[in-house]
Tab-separated table of C-alpha atoms in Angstrom:
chain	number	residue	atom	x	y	z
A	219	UNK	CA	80.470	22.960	-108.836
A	220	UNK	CA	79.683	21.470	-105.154
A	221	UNK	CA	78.231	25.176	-103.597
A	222	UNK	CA	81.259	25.134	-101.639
A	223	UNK	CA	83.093	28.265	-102.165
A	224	UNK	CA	86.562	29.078	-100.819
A	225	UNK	CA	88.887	32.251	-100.914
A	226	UNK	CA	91.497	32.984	-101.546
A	227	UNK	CA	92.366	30.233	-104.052
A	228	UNK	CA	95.876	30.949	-103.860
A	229	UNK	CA	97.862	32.432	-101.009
A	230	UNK	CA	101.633	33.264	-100.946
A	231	UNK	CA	103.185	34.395	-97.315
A	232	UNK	CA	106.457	34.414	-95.324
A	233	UNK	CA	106.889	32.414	-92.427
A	234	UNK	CA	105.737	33.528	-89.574
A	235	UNK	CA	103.003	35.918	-90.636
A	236	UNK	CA	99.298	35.076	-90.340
A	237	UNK	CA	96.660	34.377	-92.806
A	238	UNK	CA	93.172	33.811	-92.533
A	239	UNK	CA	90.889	31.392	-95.432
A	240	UNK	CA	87.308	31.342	-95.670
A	241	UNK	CA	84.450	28.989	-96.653
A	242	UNK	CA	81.043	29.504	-97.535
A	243	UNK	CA	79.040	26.282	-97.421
A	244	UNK	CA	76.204	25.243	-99.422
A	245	UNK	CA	73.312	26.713	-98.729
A	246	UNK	CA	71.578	24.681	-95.777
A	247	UNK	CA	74.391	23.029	-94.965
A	248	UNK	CA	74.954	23.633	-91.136
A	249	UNK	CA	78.501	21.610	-90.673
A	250	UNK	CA	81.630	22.818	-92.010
A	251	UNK	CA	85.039	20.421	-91.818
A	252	UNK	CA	88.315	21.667	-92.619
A	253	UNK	CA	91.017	19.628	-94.438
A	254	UNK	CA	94.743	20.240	-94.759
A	255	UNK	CA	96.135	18.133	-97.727
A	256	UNK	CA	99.987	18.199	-98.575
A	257	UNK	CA	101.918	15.809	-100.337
A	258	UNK	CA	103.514	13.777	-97.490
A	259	UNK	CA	100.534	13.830	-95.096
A	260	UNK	CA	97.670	13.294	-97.413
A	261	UNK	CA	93.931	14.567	-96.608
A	262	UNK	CA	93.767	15.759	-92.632
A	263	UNK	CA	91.056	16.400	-90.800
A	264	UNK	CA	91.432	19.378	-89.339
A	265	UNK	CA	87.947	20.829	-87.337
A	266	UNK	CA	84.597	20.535	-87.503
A	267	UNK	CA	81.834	23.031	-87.042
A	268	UNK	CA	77.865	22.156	-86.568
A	269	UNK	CA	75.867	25.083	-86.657
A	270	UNK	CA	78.373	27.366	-84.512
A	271	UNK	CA	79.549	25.004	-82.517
A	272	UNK	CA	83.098	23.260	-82.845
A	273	UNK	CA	82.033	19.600	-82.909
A	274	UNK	CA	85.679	17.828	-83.347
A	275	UNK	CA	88.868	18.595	-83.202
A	276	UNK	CA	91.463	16.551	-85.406
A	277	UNK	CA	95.435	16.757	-86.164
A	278	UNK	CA	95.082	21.004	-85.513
A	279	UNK	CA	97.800	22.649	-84.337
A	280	UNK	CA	97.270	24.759	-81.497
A	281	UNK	CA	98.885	27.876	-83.843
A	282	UNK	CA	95.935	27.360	-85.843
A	283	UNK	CA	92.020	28.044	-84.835
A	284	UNK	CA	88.689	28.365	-86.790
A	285	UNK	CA	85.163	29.786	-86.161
A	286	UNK	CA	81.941	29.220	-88.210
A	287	UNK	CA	79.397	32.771	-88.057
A	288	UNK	CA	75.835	32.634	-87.281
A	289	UNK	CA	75.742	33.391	-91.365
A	290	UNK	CA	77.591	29.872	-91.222
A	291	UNK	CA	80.868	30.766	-93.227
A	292	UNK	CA	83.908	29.622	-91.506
A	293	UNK	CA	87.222	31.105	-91.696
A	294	UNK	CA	90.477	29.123	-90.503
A	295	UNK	CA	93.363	31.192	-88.795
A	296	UNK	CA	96.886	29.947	-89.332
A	297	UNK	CA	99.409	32.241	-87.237
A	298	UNK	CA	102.857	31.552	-86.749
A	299	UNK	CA	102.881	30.320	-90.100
A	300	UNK	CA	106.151	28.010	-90.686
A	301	UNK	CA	106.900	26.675	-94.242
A	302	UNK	CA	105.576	22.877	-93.235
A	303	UNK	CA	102.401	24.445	-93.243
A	304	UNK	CA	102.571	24.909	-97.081
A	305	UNK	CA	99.495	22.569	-98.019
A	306	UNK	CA	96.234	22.897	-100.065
A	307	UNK	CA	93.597	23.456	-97.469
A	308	UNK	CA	89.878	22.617	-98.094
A	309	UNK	CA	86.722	22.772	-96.398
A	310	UNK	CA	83.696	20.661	-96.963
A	311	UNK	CA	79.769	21.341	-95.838
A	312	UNK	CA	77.241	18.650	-95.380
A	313	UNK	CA	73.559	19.369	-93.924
A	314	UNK	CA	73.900	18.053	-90.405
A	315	UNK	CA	76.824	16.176	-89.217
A	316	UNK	CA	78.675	13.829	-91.797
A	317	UNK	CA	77.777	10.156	-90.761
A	318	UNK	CA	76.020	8.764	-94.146
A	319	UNK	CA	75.810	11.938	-95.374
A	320	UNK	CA	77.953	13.096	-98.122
A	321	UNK	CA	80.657	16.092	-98.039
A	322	UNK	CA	80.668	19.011	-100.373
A	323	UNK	CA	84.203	19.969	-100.955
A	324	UNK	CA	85.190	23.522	-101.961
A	325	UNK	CA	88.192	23.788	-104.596
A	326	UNK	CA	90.522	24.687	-102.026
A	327	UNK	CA	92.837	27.361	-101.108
A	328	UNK	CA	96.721	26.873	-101.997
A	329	UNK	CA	99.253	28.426	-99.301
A	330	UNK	CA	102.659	28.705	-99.756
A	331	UNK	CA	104.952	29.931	-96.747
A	332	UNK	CA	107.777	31.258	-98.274
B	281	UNK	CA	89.711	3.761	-83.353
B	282	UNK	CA	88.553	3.672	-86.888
B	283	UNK	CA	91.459	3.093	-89.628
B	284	UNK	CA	91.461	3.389	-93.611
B	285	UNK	CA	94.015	1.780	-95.576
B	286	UNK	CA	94.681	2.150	-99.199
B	287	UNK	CA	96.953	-0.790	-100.508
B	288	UNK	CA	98.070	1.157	-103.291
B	289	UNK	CA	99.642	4.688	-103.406
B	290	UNK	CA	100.005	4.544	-107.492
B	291	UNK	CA	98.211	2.081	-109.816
B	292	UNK	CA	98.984	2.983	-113.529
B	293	UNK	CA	96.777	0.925	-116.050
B	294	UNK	CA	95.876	0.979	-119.607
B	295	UNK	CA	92.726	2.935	-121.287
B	296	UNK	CA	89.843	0.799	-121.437
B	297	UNK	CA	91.607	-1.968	-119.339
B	298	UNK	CA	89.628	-2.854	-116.005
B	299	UNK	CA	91.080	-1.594	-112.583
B	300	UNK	CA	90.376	-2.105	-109.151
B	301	UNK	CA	91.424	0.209	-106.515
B	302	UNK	CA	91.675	-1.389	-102.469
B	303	UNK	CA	90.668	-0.508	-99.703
B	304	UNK	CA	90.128	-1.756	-96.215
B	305	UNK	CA	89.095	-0.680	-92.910
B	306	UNK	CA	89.604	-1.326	-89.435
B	307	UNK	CA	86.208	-0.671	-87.323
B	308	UNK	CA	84.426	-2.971	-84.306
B	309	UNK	CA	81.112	-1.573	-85.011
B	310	UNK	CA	79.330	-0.467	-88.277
B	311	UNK	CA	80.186	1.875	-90.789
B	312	UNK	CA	79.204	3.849	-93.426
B	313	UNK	CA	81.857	3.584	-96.500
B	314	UNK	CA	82.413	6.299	-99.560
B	315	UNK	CA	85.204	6.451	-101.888
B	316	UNK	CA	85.784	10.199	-103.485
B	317	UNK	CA	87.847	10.922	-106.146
B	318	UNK	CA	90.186	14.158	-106.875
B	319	UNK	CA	90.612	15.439	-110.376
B	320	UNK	CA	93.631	17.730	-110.916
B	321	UNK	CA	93.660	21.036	-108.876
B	322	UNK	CA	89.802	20.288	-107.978
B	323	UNK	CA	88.267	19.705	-104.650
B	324	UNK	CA	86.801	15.865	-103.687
B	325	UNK	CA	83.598	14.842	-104.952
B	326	UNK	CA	81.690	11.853	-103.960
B	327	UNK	CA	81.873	8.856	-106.727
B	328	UNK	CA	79.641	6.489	-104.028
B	329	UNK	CA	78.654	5.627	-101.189
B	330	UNK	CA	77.743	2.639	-99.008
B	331	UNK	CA	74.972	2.825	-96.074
B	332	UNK	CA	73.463	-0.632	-96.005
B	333	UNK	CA	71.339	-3.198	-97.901
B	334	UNK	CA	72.508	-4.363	-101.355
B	335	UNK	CA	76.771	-4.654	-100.975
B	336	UNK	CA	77.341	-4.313	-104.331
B	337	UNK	CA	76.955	-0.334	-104.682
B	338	UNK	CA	77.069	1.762	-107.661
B	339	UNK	CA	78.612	4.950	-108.406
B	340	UNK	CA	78.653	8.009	-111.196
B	341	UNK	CA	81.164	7.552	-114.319
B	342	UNK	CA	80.616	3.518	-114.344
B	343	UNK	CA	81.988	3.285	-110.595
B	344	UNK	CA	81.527	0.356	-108.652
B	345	UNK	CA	82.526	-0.615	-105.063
B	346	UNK	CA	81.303	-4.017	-103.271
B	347	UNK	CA	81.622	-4.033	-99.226
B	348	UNK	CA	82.891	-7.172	-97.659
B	349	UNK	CA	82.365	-7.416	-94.178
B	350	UNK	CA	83.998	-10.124	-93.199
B	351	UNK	CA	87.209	-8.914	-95.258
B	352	UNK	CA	86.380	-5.380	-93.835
B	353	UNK	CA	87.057	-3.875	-97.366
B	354	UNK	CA	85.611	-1.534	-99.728
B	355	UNK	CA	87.458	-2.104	-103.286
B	356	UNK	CA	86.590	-0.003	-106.163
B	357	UNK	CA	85.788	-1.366	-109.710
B	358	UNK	CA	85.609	-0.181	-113.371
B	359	UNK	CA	85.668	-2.473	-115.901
B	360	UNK	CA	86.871	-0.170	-118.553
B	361	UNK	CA	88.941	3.063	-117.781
B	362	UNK	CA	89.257	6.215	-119.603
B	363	UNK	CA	91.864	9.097	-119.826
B	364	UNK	CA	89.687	11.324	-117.973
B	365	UNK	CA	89.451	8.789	-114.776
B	366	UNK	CA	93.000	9.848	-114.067
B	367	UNK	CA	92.357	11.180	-110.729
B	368	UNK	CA	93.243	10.505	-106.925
B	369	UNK	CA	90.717	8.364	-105.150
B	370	UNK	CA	90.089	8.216	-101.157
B	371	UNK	CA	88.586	5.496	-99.436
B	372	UNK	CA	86.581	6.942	-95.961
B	373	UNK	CA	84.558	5.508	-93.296
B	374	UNK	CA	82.442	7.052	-91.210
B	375	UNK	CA	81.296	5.333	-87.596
B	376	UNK	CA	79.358	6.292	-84.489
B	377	UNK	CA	81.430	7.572	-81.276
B	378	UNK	CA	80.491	8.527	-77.973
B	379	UNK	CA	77.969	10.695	-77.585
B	380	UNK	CA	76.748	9.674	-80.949
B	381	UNK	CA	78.703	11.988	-83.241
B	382	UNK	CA	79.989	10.380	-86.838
B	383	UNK	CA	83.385	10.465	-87.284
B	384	UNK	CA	84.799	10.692	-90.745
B	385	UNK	CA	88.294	8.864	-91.460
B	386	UNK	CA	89.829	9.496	-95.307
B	387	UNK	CA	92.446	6.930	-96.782
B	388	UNK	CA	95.687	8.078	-97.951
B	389	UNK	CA	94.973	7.937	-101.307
B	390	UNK	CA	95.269	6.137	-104.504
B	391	UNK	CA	96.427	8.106	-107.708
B	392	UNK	CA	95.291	6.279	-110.628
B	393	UNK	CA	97.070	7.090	-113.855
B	394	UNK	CA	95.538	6.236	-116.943
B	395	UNK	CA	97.978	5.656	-120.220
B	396	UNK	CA	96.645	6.247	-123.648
């Protein structure tokens, strides 16, 4: 167990509705990353938040936005939704910004677009 | 701009047989390196990691990795594999950018496929 925790683990939708997936980070850990991982992409970085703040910006599509609270959860909005964007999405915490220090991944939520 | 390559989508190899799983990078400046691996419907979890100092770097589960800097790679050793390393593993490297902020690239992945 990394301290990660995501929800929903699973999530089944038609395209274009609009789901949202959150993350709790371990506790202390100020930076959340999200991850999009499907079987012909691989691992993508999505976003990254430091303490609030969006810090980087990866392969996100601009259907798609996140926020971390002053509680430091994040929760990742996918609108539009369009069945490409079946994928196993994670997020990962470390304490400050990744660099040498390690990423805590949660077990991920599963969407399928239907 | 920072690259990971994995040189091997799918290496299959026999329990208790030795395997070695690539990886190089592309970087003009210093990195840190880390190789994860990805048990079945699990999230990634750090097997080691790579800062500086000693190259040859050891990991959890009888992991090893060795960086070579003038090869720019990162390969990942056992000597003796079990079922229950059947996994994916992802190469990353993390490097400075402007403004100081670490970026964080992960490898495609190599799925590793352990045969009784």
């Amino acid at each position: 167990d990394s301290g990660v925790t995501q929800t929903p683990k699973h999530l089944i939708t038609a395209t274009g509705q609009r789901v949202t997936l959150r993350c709790s980070p371990r506790s202390g850990d100020l930076s959340v990353y999200w991850y999009q991982q499907s079987l012909d992409q691989g691992l993508q970085f999505l976003i990254h938040y430091y303490n609030g703040e969006e810090r980087a910006k990866g392969n996100i599509l601009e259907r798609f936005s996140a926020q971390q609270f002053p509680d430091l959860h994040s929760e990742l909005n996918l609108s539009s939704l369009e069945l490409g964007d079946s994928a196993l999405y994670f997020c990962a915490s470390s304490p400050r910004t990744s660099g040498y220090n390690e990423q805590f991944f949660g077990p991920g939520t599963r969407l399928t677009v239907l | 701009a920072q690259s990971v390559t994995q040189l091997d989508s799918q290496v299959p190899v026999f329990e208790e047989a030795p395997v070695e799983l690539r990886c190089n990078y592309s970087s003009s400046v210093s990195v840190y390196l880390f190789w994860y691996v990805q048990y079945p419907n699990q999230g990634l979890q750090l097997l080691l990691k790579y800062l500086s100092g000693s190259t040859l770097v050891k990991g959890i589960n009888g992991f090893e990795a060795e960086f070579n800097k003038s090869q720019t790679s990162f390969h990942l050793r056992k000597p003796s594999v079990h079922i229950s390393d059947t996994a994916e593993y992802f190469c990353a490297v993390s490097r400075a950018e402007a403004g100081g902020y670490q970026k964080v690239t992960f490898g495609i992945g190599t799925k590793l496929q352990v045969i009784p």
